[in-house]
Short mmCIF file of C-alpha atoms and ligand atoms in Angstrom, two decimals:
data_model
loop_
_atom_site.label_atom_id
_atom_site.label_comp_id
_atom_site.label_asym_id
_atom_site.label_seq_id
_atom_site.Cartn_x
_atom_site.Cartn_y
_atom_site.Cartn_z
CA UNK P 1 -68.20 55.06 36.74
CA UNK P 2 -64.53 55.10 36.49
CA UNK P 3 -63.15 54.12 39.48
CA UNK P 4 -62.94 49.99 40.16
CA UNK P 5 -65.82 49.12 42.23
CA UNK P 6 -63.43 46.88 44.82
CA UNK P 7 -60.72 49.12 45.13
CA UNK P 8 -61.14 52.84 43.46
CA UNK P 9 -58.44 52.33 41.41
CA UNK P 10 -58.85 54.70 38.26
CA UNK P 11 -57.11 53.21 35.95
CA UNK P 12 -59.37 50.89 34.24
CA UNK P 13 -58.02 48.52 30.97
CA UNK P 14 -60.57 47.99 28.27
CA UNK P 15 -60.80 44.57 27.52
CA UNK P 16 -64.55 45.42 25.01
CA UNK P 17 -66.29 47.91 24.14
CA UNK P 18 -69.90 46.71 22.84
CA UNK P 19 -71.61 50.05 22.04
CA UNK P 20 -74.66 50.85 22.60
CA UNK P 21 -77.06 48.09 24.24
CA UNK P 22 -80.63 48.06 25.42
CA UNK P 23 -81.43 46.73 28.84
CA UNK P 24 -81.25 43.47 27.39
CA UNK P 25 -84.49 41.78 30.15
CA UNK P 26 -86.87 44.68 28.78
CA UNK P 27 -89.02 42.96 26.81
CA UNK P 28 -91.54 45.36 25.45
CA UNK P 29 -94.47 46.07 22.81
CA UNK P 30 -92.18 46.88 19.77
CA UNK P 31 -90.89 50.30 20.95
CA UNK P 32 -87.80 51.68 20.18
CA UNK P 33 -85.57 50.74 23.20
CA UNK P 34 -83.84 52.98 25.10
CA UNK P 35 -79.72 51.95 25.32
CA UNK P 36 -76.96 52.35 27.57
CA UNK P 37 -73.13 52.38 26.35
CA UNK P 38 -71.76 48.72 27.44
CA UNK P 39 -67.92 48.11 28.14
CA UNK P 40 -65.85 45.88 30.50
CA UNK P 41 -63.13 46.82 31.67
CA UNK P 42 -60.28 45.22 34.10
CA UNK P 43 -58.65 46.35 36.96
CA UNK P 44 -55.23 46.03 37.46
CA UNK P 45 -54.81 46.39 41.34
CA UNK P 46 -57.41 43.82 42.32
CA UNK P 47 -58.05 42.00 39.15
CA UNK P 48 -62.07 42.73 39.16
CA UNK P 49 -63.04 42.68 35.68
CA UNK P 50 -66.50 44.89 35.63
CA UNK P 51 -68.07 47.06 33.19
CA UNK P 52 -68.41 51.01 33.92
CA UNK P 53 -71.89 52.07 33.11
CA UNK P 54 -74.15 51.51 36.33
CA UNK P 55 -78.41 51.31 34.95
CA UNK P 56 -80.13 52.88 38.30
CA UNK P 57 -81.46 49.11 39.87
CA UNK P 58 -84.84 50.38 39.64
CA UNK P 59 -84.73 50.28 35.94
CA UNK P 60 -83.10 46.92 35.61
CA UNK P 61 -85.64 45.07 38.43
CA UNK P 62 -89.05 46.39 38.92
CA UNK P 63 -90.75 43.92 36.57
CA UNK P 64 -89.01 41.06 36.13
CA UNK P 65 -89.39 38.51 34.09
CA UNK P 66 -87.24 35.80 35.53
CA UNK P 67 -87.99 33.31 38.07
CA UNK P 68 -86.08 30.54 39.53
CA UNK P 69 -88.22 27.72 40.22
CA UNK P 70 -88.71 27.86 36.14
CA UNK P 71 -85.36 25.52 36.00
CA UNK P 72 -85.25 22.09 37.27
CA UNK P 73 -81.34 22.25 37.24
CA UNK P 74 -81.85 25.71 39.31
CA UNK P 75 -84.39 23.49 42.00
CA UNK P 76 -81.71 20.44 42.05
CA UNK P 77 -78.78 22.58 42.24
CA UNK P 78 -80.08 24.30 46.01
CA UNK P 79 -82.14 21.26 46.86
CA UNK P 80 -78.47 19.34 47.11
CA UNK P 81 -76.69 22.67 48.25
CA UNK P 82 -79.50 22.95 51.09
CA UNK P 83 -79.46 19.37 52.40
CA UNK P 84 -76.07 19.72 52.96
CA UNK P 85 -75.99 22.55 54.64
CA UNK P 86 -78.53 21.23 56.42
CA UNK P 87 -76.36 18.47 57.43
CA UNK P 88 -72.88 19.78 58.05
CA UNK P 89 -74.22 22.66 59.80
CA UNK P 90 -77.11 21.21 61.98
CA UNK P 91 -79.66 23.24 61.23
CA UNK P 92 -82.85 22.99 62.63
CA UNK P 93 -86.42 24.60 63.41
CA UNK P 94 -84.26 27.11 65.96
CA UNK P 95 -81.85 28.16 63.16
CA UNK P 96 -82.48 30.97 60.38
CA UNK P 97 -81.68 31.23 56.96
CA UNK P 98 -81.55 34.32 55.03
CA UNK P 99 -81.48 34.69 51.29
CA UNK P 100 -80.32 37.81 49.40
CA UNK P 101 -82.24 38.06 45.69
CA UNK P 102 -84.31 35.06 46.75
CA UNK P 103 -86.20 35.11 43.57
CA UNK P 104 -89.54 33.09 43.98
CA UNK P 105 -87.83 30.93 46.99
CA UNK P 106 -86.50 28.36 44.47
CA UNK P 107 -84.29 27.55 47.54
CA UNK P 108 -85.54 28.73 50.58
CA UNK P 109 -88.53 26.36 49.53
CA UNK P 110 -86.29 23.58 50.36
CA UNK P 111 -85.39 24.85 54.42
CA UNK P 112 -89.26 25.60 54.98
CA UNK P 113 -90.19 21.90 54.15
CA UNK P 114 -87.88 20.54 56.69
CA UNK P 115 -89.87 23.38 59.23
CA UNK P 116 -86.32 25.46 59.27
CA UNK P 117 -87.37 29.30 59.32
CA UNK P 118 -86.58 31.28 56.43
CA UNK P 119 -86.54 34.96 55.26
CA UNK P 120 -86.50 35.95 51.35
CA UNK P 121 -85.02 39.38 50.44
CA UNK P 122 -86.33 39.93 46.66
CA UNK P 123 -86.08 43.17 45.55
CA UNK P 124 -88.62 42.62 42.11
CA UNK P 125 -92.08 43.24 44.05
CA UNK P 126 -93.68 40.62 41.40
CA UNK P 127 -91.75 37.59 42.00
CA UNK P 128 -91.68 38.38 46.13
CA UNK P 129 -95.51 38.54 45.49
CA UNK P 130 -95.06 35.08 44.32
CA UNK P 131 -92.32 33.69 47.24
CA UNK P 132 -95.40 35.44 49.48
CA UNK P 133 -97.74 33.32 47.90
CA UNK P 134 -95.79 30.52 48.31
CA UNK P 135 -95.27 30.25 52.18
CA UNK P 136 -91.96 31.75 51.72
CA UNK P 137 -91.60 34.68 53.93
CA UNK P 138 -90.09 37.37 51.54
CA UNK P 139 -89.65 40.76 51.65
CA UNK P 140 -89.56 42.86 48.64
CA UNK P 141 -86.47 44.60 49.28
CA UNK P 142 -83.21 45.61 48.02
CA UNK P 143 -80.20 44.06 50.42
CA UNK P 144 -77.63 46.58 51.06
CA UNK P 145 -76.07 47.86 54.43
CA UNK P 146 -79.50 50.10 55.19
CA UNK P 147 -81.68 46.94 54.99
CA UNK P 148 -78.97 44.64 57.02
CA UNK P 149 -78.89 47.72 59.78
CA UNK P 150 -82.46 47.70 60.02
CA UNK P 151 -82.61 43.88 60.16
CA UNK P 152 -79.91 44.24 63.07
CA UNK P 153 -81.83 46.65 64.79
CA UNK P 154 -84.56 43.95 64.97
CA UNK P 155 -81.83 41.40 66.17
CA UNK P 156 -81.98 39.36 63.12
CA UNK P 157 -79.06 36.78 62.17
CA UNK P 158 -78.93 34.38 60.30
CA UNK P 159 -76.78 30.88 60.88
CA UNK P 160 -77.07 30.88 56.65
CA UNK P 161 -76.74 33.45 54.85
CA UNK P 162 -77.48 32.73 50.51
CA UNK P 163 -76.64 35.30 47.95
CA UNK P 164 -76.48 33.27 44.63
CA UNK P 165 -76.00 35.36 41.43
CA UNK P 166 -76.89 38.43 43.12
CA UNK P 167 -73.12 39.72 43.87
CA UNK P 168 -72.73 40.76 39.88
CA UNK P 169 -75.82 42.59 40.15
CA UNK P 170 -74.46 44.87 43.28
CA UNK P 171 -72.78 48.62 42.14
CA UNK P 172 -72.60 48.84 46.40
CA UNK P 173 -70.10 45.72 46.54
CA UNK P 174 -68.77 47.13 50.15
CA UNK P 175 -72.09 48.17 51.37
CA UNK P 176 -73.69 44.60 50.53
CA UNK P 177 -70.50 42.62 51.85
CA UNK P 178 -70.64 44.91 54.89
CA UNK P 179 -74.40 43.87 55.41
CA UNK P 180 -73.57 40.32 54.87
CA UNK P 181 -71.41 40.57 57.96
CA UNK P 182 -74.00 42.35 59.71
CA UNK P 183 -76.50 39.21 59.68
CA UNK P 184 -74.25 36.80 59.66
CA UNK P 185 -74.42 35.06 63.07
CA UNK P 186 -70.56 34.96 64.58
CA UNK P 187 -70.28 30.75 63.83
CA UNK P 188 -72.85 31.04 60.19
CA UNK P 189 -72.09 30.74 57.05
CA UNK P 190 -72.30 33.39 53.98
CA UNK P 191 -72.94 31.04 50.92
CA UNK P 192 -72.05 32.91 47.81
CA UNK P 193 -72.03 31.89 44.13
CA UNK P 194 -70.80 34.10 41.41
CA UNK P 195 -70.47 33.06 37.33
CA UNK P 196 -66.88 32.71 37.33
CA UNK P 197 -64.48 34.57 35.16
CA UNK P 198 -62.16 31.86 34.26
CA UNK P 199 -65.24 29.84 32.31
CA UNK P 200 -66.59 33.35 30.67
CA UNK P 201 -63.26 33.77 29.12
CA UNK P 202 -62.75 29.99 28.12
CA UNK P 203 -65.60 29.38 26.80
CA UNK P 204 -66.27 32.87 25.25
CA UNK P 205 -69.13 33.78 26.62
CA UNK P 206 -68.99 37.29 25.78
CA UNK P 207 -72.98 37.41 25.76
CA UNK P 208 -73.25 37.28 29.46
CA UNK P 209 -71.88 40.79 29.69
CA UNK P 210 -74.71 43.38 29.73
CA UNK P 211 -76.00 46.15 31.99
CA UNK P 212 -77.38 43.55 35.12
CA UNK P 213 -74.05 42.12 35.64
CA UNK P 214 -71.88 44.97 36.60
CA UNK P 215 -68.84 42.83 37.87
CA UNK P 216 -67.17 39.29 36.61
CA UNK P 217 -65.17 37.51 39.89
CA UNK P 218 -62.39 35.59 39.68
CA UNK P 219 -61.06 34.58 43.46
CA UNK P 220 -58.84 37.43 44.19
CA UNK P 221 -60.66 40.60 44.10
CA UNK P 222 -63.29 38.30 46.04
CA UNK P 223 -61.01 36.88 48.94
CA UNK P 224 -59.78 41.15 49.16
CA UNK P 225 -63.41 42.73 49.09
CA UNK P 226 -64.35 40.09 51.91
CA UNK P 227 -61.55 40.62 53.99
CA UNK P 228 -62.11 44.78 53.79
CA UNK P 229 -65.23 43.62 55.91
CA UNK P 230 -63.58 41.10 58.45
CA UNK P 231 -64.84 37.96 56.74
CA UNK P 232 -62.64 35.06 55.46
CA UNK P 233 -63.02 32.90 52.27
CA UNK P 234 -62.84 30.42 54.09
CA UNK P 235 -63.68 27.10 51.38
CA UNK P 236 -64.58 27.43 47.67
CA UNK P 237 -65.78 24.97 45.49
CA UNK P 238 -66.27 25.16 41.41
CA UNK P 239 -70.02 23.91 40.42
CA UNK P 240 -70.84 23.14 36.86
CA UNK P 241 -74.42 25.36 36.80
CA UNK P 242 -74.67 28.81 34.43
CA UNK P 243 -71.44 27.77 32.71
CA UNK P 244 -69.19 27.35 35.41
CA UNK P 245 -69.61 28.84 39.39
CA UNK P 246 -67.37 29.84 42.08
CA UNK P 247 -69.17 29.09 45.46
CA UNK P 248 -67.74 30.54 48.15
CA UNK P 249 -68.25 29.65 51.84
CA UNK P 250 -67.62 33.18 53.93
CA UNK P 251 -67.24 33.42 57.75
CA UNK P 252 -66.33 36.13 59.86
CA UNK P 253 -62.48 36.19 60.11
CA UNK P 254 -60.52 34.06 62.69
CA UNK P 255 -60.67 34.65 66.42
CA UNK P 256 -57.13 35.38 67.41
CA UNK P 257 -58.24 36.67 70.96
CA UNK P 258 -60.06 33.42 71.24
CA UNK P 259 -57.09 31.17 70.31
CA UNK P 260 -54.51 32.50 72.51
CA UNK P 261 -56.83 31.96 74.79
CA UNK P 262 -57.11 28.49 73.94
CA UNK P 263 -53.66 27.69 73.28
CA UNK P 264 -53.20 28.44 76.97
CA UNK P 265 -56.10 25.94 78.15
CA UNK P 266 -54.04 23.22 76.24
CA UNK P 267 -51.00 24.27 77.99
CA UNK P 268 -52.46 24.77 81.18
CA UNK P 269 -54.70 21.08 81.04
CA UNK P 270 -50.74 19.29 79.71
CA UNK P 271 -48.64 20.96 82.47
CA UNK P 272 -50.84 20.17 85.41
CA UNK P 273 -51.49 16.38 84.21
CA UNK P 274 -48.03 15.94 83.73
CA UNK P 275 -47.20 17.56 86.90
CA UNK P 276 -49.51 15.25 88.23
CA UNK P 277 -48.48 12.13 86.95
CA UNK P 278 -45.27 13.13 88.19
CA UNK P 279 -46.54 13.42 91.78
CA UNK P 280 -47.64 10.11 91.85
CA UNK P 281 -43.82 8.76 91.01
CA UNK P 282 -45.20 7.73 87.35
CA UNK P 283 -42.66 7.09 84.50
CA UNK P 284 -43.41 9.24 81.27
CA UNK P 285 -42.22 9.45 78.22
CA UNK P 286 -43.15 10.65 74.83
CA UNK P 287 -43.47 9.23 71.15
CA UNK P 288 -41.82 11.46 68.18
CA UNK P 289 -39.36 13.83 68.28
CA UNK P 290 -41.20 16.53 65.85
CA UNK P 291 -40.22 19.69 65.58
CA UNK P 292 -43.78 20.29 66.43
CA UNK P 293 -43.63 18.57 69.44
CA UNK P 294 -39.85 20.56 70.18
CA UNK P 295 -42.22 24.09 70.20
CA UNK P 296 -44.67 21.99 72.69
CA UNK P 297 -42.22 21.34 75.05
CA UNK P 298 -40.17 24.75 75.05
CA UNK P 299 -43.64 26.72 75.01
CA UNK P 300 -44.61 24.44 78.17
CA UNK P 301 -41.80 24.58 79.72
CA UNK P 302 -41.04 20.58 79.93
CA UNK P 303 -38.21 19.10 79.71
CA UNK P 304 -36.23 16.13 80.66
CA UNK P 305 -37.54 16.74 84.41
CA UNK P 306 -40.44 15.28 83.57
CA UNK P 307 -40.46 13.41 79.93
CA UNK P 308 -37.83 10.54 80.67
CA UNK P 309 -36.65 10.37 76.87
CA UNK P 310 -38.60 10.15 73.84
CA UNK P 311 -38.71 7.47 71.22
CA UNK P 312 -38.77 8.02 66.90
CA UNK P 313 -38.65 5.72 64.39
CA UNK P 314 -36.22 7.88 62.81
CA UNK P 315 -32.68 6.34 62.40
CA UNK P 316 -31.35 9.80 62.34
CA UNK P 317 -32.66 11.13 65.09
CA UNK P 318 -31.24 8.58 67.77
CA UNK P 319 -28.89 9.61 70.16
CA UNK P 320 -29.63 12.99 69.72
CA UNK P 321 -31.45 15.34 72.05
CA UNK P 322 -34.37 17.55 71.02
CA UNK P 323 -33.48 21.02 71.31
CA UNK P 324 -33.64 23.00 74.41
CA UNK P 325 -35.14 19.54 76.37
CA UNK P 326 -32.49 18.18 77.26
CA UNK P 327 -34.91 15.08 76.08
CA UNK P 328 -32.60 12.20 74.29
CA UNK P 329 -34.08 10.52 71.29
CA UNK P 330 -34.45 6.27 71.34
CA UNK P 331 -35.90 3.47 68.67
CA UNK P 332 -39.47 2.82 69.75
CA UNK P 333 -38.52 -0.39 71.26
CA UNK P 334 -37.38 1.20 74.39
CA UNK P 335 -40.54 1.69 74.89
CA UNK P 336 -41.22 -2.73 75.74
CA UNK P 337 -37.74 -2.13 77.46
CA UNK P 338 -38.78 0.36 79.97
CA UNK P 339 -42.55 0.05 80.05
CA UNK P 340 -42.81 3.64 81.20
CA UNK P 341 -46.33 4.33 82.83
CA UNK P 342 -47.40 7.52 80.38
CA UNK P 343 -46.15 8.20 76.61
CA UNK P 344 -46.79 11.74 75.76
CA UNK P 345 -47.48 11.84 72.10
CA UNK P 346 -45.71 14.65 70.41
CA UNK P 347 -46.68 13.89 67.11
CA UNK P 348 -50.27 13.91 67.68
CA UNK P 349 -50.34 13.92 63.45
CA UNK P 350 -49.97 10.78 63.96
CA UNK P 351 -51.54 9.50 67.07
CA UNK P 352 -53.94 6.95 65.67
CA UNK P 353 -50.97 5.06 63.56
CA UNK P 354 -48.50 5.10 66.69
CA UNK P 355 -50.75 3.60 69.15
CA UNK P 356 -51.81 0.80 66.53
CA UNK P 357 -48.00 -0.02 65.83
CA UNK P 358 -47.25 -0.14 70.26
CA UNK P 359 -49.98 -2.78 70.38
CA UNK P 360 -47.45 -4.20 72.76
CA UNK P 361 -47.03 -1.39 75.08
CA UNK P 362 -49.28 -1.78 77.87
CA UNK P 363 -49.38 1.87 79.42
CA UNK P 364 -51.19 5.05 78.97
CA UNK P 365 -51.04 7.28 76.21
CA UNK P 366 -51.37 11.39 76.58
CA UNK P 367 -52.74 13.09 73.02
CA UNK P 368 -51.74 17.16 73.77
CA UNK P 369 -53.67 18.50 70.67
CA UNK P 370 -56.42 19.46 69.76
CA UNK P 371 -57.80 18.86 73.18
CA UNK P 372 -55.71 16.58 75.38
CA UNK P 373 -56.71 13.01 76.11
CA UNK P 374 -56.00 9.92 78.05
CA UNK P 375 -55.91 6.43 75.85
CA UNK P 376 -55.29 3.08 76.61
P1 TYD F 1 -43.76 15.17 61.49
O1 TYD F 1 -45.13 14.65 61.24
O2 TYD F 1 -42.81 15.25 60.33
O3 TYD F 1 -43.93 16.53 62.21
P2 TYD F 1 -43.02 17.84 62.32
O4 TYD F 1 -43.21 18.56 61.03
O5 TYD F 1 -43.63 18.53 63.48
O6 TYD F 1 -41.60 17.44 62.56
O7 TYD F 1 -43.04 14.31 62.62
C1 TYD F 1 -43.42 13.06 62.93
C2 TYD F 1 -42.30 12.42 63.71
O8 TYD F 1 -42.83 11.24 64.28
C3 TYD F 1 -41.13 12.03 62.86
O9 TYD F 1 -39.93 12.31 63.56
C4 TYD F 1 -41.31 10.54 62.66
C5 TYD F 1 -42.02 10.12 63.91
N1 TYD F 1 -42.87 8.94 63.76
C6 TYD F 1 -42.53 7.79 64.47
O10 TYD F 1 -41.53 7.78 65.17
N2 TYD F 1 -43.33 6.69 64.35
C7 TYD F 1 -44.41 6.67 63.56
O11 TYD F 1 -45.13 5.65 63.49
C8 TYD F 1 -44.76 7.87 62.85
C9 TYD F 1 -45.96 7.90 61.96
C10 TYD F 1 -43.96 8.98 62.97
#
C-alpha cells in the first residue's frame, strides 16, 4: 500500500519502521511464525497516521482469540455508554441498534435486556457463535458497503449505529463509512470510538502498532473521511478506556433544504401575528436592539410600521435607530411608561432573563426563535 488510505495521497512520511513482525494474535503450537514487514507512516494532506502493509482480514480474524465480555471495564464502559443513549435518544422496543465488530455482544447485551432489538455484525465466526448463543442476534459477517447494501435492500436501519475499535481494523475506510451512512436512519446516531493518536504518542505506546490496526485517528482525517460520505462529526468526547479514546457521535450532514424551509415558517408564523396584533389596534414593541434581532426585522420586512420603538439596556444604544427600521432605541423603563400591549423580543438569547427583570410590565411577550411563542 502506498497511497494514504483517506485521501490517496502518495507521499507517505515514515515516522517507524519495525521490521519484520508476526501477526502478533496468532498464537500457535511453537511453529515458526510467518511475518509481515510493519511500518507507520503519516500523511501529510489529511494527517492519518497508518501503517502500509495490509494482512488479507481473513488471516488476521478467522479464529480469534479475543472477546469482550472478558473485561469488566469493557462491560461498564457500554453499559454507561448504552443507558445513555438509551436516554437521550429514546430508544425503545420499536428502535434498532446495529453494531459493527460486535464481538460476543459485550454491548448489545445491554439494549436486549431493556427488550430494544439488536443486530451483531462479527466477522470471527467463533465469537458470533458465542453472541448466537447468547440471545444476541449476530451475524458472522464482515461490515463493508456490500453487507450495508444488502442490509438496505432488506430495509434495515438502524436509529444506533456502534462501531467501537473496529475503524483501525478497516483497509476499506470509504467503503465502511459509506455503509455506515447506508444504515444509519436519517435522525440516528453513528457511535464511533477509535484509540486516539494524541495518547499513543504521549504516552509512547508504540506497542499498539501491529498488522490489525492499519490506521491511528486523530480528529481531522476523521471529521474529512466522514464528510466524503455526507455525515457530520457532529459531538466528540475523550474517554479514558484502552489508553485514551476519541468517541465520536456521526449524523448524516445538516438539512439545508429543510432549514430554509423552516426559516420561512418562523417568518411566516412572526409576520402574520404581528400583522395581526396590529389589526386589532394593539401597541407593540420589542426588547433589545441586537444585531440579531436588526437581520430579523430587515429579513421580515418590519419596521417602525409595526414595532413602536424598542427598548436596551444599553446606554449606547439610546437615541439611536436600528438600521434599516427606522425603529428608535429607549431605556427599558419606557416600557412602565407606555405599557405597550406586545414586546417582541429580539434578543430571544436572552428571553428568560428579560422577562424576569419586566416583572412590572403587565403585557404580552412575543419569543420569534426557535419557534415563536406567546408569554405572559
Ligand atoms: P446580544 O446577545 O449581544 O446579541 P447580538 O450579538 O445579536 O447583538 O444582544 C443582546 C442585546 O440585548 C444587547 O443590546 C443588550 C440587550 N439586553 C438588554 O437590553 N437587557 C437585558 O436584560 C439583556 C440580557 C440584554
Amino acid at each position: 500500500m502506498s497511497e494514504c488510505r483517506i485521501c490517496d495521497n502518495q507521499n507517505l512520511e515514515l515516522i517507524l519502521d519495525y521490521g519484520d513482525m508476526p501477526l502478533v494474535n496468532s498464537l500457535n503450537n511453537g511453529e515458526d511464525s510467518k511475518t509481515y514487514p510493519l511500518k507507520l507512516v503519516r500523511c501529510p494532506e489529511c494527517g492519518l497516521v497508518q501503517i502500509t502493509e495490509t494482512v488479507p482480514p481473513e488471516e488476521l480474524f478467522s479464529e480469534y482469540l479475543y472477546f469482550s465480555s472478558q473485561s469488566d471495564t469493557m462491560l461498564a464502559h457500554s453499559k454507561k455508554l448504552v443507558g445513555e443513549l438509551i436516554e437521550s435518544r429514546k430508544l425503545n422496543e420499536h428502535s434498532f441498534v446495529i453494531e459493527l465488530a460486535s464481538n460476543d455482544g459485550y454491548l448489545l447485551r445491554y439494549y436486549v435486556e431493556k427488550g430494544i432489538p439488536v443486530l451483531g455484525i462479527e466477522p470471527a465466526v467463533n465469537v458470533a457463535k458465542v453472541a448466537n448463543e447468547r440471545g444476541i442476534p449476530t451475524l458472522a459477517q464482515f461490515f463493508g458497503l456490500e453487507e450495508a447494501q444488502r442490509l438496505q435492500a432488506e430495509s434495515i436501519k438502524a436509529d444506533v449505529v456502534h462501531a467501537h475499535n473496529v475503524l483501525a481494523h478497516v483497509a476499506d475506510l470509504h467503503g465502511f463509512v459509506e455503509g455506515i451512512k447506508l444504515i444509519l436512519k436519517p435522525d440516528g446516531v453513528a457511535v464511533v470510538e477509535v484509540p486516539y493518536l494524541k495518547d499513543l504518542v504521549e504516552n509512547c505506546e508504540f506497542d499498539t502498532v501491529y498488522h490489525e490496526h492499519l490506521c491511528y485517528f486523530s480528529l481531522p482525517p476523521l471529521i474529512r473521511l466522514f464528510a466524503d460520505h455526507g455525515l457530520m462529526v457532529s459531538d466528540v468526547k475523550m474517554q479514558k478506556i484502552h489508553g485514551g479514546t476519541l468517541r465520536l457521535y456521526v449524523t448524516h450532514d445538516l438539512d439545508y433544504k429543510d432549514f430554509t424551509k423552516r426559516i420561512e415558517t418562523v417568518k411566516e408564523q412572526l409576520k402574520t401575528t404581528l400583522a395581526g396584533l396590529k389589526s386589532q389596534g394593539k401597541k407593540i414593541a420589542a426588547y433589545g436592539a441586537a444585531a440579531k434581532g436588526c437581520v430579523l426585522l430587515n429579513t421580515c420586512g418590519i419596521d417602525s410600521r409595526t414595532i413602536d420603538y424598542v427598548v436596551d439596556s444599553t446606554p449606547a444604544k439610546w437615541e439611536k435607530y436600528m438600521p434599516g427600521t427606522g425603529i428608535r432605541v429607549y431605556p427599558p423603563g419606557k416600557l412602565l411608561e407606555n405599557k405597550p400591549d406586545y414586546v417582541l423580543i429580539l434578543a430571544w438569547n436572552f428571553a428568560e432573563e428579560i422577562m424576569a427583570k419586566s416583572k412590572d410590565y403587565k403585557g404580552k411577550f412575543i419569543i420569534p426563535i426557535p419557534k415563536l411563542r406567546i408569554c405572559g
